[in-house]
Coordinates of C-alpha atoms in Angstrom, one line a residue:
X1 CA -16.7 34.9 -10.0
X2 CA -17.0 38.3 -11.0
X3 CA -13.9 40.5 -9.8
X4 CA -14.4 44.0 -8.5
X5 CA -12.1 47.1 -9.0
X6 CA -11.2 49.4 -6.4
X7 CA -10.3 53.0 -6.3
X8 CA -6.9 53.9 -5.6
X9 CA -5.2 57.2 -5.5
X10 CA -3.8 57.9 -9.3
X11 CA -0.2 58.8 -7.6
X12 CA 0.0 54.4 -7.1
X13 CA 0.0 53.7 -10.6
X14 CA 3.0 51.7 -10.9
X15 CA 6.1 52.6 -12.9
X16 CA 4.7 56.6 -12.4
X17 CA 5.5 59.8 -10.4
X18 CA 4.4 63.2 -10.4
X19 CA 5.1 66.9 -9.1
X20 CA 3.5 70.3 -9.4
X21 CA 4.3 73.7 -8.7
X22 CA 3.1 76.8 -9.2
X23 CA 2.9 80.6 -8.6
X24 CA -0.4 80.9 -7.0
X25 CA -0.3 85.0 -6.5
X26 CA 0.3 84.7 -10.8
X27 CA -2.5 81.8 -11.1
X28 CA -0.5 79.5 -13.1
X29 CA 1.4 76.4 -12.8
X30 CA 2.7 73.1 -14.2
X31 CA 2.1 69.4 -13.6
X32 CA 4.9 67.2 -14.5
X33 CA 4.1 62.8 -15.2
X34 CA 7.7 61.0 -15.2
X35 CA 7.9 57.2 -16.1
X36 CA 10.2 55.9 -13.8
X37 CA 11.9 53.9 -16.7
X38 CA 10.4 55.5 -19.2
X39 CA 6.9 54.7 -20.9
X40 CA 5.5 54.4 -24.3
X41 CA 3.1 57.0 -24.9
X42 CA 0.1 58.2 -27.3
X43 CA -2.1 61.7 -28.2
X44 CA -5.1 62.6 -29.2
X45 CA -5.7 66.0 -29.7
X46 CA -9.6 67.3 -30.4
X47 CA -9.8 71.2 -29.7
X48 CA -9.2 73.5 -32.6
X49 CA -6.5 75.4 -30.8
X50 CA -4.1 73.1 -28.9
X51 CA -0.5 74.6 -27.5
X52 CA 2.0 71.4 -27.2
X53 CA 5.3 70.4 -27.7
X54 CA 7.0 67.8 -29.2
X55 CA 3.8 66.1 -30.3
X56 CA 5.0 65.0 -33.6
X57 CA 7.4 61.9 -31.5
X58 CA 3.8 60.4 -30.6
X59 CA 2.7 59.9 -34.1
X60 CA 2.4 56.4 -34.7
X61 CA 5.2 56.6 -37.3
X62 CA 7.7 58.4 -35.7
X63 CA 11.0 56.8 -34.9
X64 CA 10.9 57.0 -30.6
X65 CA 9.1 53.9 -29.1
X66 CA 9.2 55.9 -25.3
X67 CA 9.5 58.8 -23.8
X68 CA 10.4 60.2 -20.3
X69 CA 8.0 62.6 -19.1
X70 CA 4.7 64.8 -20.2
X71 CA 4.2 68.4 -18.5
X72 CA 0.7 69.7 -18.2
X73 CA 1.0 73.6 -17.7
X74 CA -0.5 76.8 -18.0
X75 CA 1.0 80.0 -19.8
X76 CA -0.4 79.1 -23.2
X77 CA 2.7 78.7 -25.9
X78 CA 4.5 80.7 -23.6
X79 CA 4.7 78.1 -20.8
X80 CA 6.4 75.4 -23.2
X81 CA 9.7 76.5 -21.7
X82 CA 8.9 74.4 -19.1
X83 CA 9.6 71.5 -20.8
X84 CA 13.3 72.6 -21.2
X85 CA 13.7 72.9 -17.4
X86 CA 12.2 69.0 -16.8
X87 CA 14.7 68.0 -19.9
X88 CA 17.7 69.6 -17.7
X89 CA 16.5 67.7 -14.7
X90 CA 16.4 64.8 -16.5
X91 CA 19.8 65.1 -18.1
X92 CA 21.3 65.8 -15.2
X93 CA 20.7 62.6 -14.0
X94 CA 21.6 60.7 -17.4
X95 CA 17.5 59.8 -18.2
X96 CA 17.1 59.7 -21.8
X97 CA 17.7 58.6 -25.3
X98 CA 21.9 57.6 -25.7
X99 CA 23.3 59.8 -28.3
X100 CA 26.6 59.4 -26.9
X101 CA 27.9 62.4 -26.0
X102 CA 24.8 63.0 -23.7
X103 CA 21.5 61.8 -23.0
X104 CA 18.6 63.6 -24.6
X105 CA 15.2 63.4 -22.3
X106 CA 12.2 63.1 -24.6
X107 CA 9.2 65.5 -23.5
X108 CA 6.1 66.1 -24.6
X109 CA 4.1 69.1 -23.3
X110 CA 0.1 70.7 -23.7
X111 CA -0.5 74.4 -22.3
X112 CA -3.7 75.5 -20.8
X113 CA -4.3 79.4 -21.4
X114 CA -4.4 80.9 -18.0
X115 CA -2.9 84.4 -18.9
X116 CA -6.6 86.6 -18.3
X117 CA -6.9 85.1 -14.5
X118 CA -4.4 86.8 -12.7
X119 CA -0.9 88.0 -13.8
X120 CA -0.4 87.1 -17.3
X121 CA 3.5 88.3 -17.2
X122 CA 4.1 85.3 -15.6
X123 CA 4.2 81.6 -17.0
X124 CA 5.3 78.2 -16.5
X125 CA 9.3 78.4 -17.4
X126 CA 12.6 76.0 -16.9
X127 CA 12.6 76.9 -13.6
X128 CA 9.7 76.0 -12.1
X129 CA 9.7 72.4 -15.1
X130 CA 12.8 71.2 -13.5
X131 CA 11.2 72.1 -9.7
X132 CA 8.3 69.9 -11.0
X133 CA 10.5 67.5 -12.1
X134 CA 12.3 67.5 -9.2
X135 CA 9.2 67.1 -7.1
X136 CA 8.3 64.5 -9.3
X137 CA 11.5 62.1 -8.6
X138 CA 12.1 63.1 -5.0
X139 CA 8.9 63.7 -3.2
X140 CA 5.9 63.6 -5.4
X141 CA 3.0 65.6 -4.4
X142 CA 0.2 65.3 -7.0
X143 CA -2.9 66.7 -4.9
X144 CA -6.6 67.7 -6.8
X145 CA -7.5 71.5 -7.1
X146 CA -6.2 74.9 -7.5
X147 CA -2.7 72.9 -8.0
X148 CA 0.0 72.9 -10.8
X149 CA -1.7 72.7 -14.3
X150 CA -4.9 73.5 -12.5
X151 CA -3.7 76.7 -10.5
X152 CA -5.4 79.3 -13.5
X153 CA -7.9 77.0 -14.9
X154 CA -11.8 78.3 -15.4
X155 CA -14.6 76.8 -17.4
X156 CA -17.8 77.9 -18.8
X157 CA -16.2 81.1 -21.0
X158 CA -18.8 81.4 -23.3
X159 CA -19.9 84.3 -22.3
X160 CA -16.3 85.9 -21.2
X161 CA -14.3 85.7 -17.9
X162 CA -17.0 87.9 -16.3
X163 CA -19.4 84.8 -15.8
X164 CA -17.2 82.0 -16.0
X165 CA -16.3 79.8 -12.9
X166 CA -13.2 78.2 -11.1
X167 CA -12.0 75.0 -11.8
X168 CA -8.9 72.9 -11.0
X169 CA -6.9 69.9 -11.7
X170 CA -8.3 66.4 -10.5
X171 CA -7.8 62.8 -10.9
X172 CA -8.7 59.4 -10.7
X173 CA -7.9 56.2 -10.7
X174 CA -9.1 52.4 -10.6
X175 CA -7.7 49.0 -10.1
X176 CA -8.9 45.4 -11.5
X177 CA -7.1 42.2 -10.7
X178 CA -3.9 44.0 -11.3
X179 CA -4.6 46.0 -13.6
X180 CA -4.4 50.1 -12.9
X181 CA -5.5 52.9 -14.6
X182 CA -6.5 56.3 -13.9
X183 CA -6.5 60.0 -15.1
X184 CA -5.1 63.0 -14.4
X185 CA -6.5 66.4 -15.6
X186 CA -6.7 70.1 -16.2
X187 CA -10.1 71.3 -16.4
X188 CA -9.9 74.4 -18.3
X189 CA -13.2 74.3 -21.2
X190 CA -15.2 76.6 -22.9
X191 CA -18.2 74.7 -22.3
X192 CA -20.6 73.5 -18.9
X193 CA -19.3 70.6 -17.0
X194 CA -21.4 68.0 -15.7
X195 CA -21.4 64.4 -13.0
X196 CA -21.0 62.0 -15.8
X197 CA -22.8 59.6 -13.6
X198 CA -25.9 62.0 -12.7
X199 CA -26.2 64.2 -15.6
X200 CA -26.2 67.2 -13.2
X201 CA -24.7 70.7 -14.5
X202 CA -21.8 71.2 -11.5
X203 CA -20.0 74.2 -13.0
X204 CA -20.2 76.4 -16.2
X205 CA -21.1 79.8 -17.9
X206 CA -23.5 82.2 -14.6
X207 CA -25.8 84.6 -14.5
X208 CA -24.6 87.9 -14.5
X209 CA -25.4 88.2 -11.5
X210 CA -23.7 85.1 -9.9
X211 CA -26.6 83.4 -9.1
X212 CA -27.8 80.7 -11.7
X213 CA -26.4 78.9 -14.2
X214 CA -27.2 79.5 -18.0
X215 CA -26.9 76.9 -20.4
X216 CA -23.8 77.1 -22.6
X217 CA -24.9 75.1 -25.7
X218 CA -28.6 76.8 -26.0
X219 CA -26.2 80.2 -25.1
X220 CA -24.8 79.4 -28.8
X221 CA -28.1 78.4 -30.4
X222 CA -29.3 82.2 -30.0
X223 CA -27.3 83.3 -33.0
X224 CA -26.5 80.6 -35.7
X225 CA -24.4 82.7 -37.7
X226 CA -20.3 83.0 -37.6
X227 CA -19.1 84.1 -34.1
X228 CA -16.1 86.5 -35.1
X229 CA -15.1 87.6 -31.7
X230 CA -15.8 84.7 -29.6
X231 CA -13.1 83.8 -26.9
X232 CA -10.3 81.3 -27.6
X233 CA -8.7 80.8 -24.8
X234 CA -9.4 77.2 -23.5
X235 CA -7.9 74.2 -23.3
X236 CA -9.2 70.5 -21.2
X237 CA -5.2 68.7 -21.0
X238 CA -5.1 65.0 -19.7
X239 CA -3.2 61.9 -19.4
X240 CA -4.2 58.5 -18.9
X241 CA -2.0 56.5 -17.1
X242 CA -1.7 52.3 -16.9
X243 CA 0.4 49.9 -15.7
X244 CA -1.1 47.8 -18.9
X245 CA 1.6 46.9 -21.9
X246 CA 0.7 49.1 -25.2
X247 CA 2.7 50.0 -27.9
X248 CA 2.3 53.6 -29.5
X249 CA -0.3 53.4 -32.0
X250 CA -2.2 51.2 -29.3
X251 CA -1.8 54.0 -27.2
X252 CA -2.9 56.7 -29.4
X253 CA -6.3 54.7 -29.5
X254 CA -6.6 54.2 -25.8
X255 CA -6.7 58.4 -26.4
X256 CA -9.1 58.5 -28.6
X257 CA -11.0 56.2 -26.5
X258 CA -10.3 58.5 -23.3
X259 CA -12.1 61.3 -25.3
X260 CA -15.5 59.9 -24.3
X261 CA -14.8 61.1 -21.0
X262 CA -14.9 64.3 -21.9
X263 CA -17.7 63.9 -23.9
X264 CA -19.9 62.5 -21.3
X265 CA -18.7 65.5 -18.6
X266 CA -18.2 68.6 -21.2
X267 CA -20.3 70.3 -23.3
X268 CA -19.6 71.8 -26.1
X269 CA -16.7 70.2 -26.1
X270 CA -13.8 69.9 -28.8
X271 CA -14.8 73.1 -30.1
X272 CA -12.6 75.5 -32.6
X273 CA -12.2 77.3 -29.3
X274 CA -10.6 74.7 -27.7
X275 CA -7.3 72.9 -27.7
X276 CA -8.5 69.6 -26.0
X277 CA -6.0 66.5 -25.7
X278 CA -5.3 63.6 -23.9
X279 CA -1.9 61.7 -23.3
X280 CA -2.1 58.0 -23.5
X281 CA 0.7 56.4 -21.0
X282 CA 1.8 53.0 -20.1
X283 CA 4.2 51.6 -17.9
X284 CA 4.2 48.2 -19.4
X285 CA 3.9 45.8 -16.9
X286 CA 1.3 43.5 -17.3
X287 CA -1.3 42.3 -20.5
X288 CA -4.6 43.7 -20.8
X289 CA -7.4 44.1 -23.4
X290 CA -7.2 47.6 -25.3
X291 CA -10.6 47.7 -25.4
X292 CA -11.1 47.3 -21.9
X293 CA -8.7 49.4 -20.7
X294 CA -10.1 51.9 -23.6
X295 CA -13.5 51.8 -21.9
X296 CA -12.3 52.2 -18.4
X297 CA -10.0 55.5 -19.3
X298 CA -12.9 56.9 -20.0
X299 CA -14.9 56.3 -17.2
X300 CA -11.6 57.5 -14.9
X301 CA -11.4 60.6 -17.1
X302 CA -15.4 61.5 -16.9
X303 CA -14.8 61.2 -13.2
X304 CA -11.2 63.0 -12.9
X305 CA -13.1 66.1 -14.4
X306 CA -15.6 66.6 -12.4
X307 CA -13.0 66.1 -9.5
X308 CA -11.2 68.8 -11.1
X309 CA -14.6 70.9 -10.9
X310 CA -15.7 70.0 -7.2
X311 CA -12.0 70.3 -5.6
X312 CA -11.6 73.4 -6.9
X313 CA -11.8 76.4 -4.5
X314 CA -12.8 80.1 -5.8
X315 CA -10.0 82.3 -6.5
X316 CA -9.0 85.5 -8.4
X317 CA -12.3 86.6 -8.1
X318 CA -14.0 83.1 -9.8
X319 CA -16.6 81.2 -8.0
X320 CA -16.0 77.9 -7.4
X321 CA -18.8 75.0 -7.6
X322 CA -17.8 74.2 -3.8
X323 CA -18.7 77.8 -3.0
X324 CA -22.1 77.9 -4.8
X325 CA -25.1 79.8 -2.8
X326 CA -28.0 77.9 -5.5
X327 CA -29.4 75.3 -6.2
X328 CA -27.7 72.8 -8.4

């Protein structure tokens, strides 16, 4: 008898809570993922041009077997403070690794770049971390679109701000005889985006005058020779999250798995003008197959994307794909 998985919303993944804030006048904001009781965690990072912290504790041979949270923000490098304010959070409540005098929180954080949408003075810092962290313990609120992570993000920059589009943060999530997984993710690429399922284009680089699509990858086949100018300032940050046992370096391949998604809904995608990574996290709970669950985090993150596209709602002057007047 074949058994059938079920959606469910991503914020029921056992062992997991999450919060967001942001300053939606600045277009920015920050996501914040908290294991309960910690989780072991992996990365895989793809773009040429990734802002994180902390990322060397997920290397396979690094010393920490868990850690406590991940933030997804905006601000570029400068929104890694935020990861200080979700540590103080955290340590206030004596989460974290024993050194005996205190407990030291172990967070990891990836940065979208945000700072050309609205008011690039402001960014993601300790206060509005420990808020999300906050949020995250007491009353999570994880909701798709122009939310946390996902306040500033835009996609299809090929061509510059002036014909790229809204997008968002989205998610999704799955489960199978007990086992759960889904995705959560900040949509912010250089590239089109597309329904993995479909093929159809559902967001990317416009017309100049608002009112078709142009086609990002044959945009870069017009001139084959080195782009000196071209603009850097993208970055697709996700997590995958499972109630499934994995150790670290399991983890780190269920990320490099979960890169298909992307693959299947982006394009170009992991470009030099990119900083494209995905968090692997489990709550450990119950045994699954890596390869399984490495084939379904992709599926979740294909269609968390394109939620992150089609929840999205225009702002600072970007069109979002729900506001579209053509065609698809």
């Amino acid at each position: 008898m074949s058994v059938m998985k079920r959606e469910i919303p991503v914020n029921q993944i056992s062992g997991f809570c999450i919060g967001q804030t942001e300053n939606e006048q600045a277009g920015t904001g920050c996501t914040v993922i908290i294991g309960r009781n910690g989780m072991c965690a992996g990365l895989d990072i793809r773009g040429g041009g990734p802002a994180s912290r902390d990322a060397g504790i997920l290397h396979p041979l690094a010393s920490a077997g868990t850690i406590n949270a991940v933030v997804l923000a905006g601000g570029s490098a400068f929104g890694l403070d935020a990861a200080g304010g979700v540590m103080e959070y955290l340590e206030q409540r004596g989460i974290g690794f024993d050194v005996g005098v205190t407990r030291v929180p172990l967070v990891v954080q990836s940065d979208i770049f945000d700072l050309t949408v609205a008011d690039p003075s402001v960014r993601p810092d300790r206060k509005m971390g420990y808020e999300a962290a906050r949020i995250a313990m007491e009353a999570p609120n994880y909701r798709d679109g122009n939310y946390g992570a996902g306040c500033g993000a835009t996609v299809g920059k090929l061509g510059g701000m002036n014909t790229c589009m809204k997008s968002g943060i989205g998610s999704y999530a799955v489960e199978l005889d007990g086992l759960q997984i889904g995705a959560v993710v900040a949509v912010n690429a250089l590239g089109d985006i597309f329904d993995w399922k479909s093929g159809k284009k559902i967001a990317g680089m416009l017309t100049e005058d608002g009112k078709g699509f142009i086609d990002s990858t044959l945009f870069m086949q017009r001139n084959i020779k080195v782009h000196e100018n071209r603009f850097v300032d993208n970055t697709t940050i996700g997590a995958v999250l499972t109630n499934a046992s994995f150790n670290k370096s399991e983890l780190c391949k269920i990320a490099s798995m979960t890169h298909n998604g992307y693959a299947r809904s982006i394009r170009p995608v992991h470009t030099s003008a990119d900083g494209d990574s995905i968090y692997a996290l489990s709550s450990a709970e119950i045994e699954a197959d890596i390869d399984l669950v490495g084939t379904l985090a992709a599926d979740v993150m294909a269609e968390a994307v394109a939620r992150a596209v089609r929840s999205a709602v225009s702002a600072y002057g970007f069109t979002a794909a729900s506001d579209l007047d053509f065609e698809l």
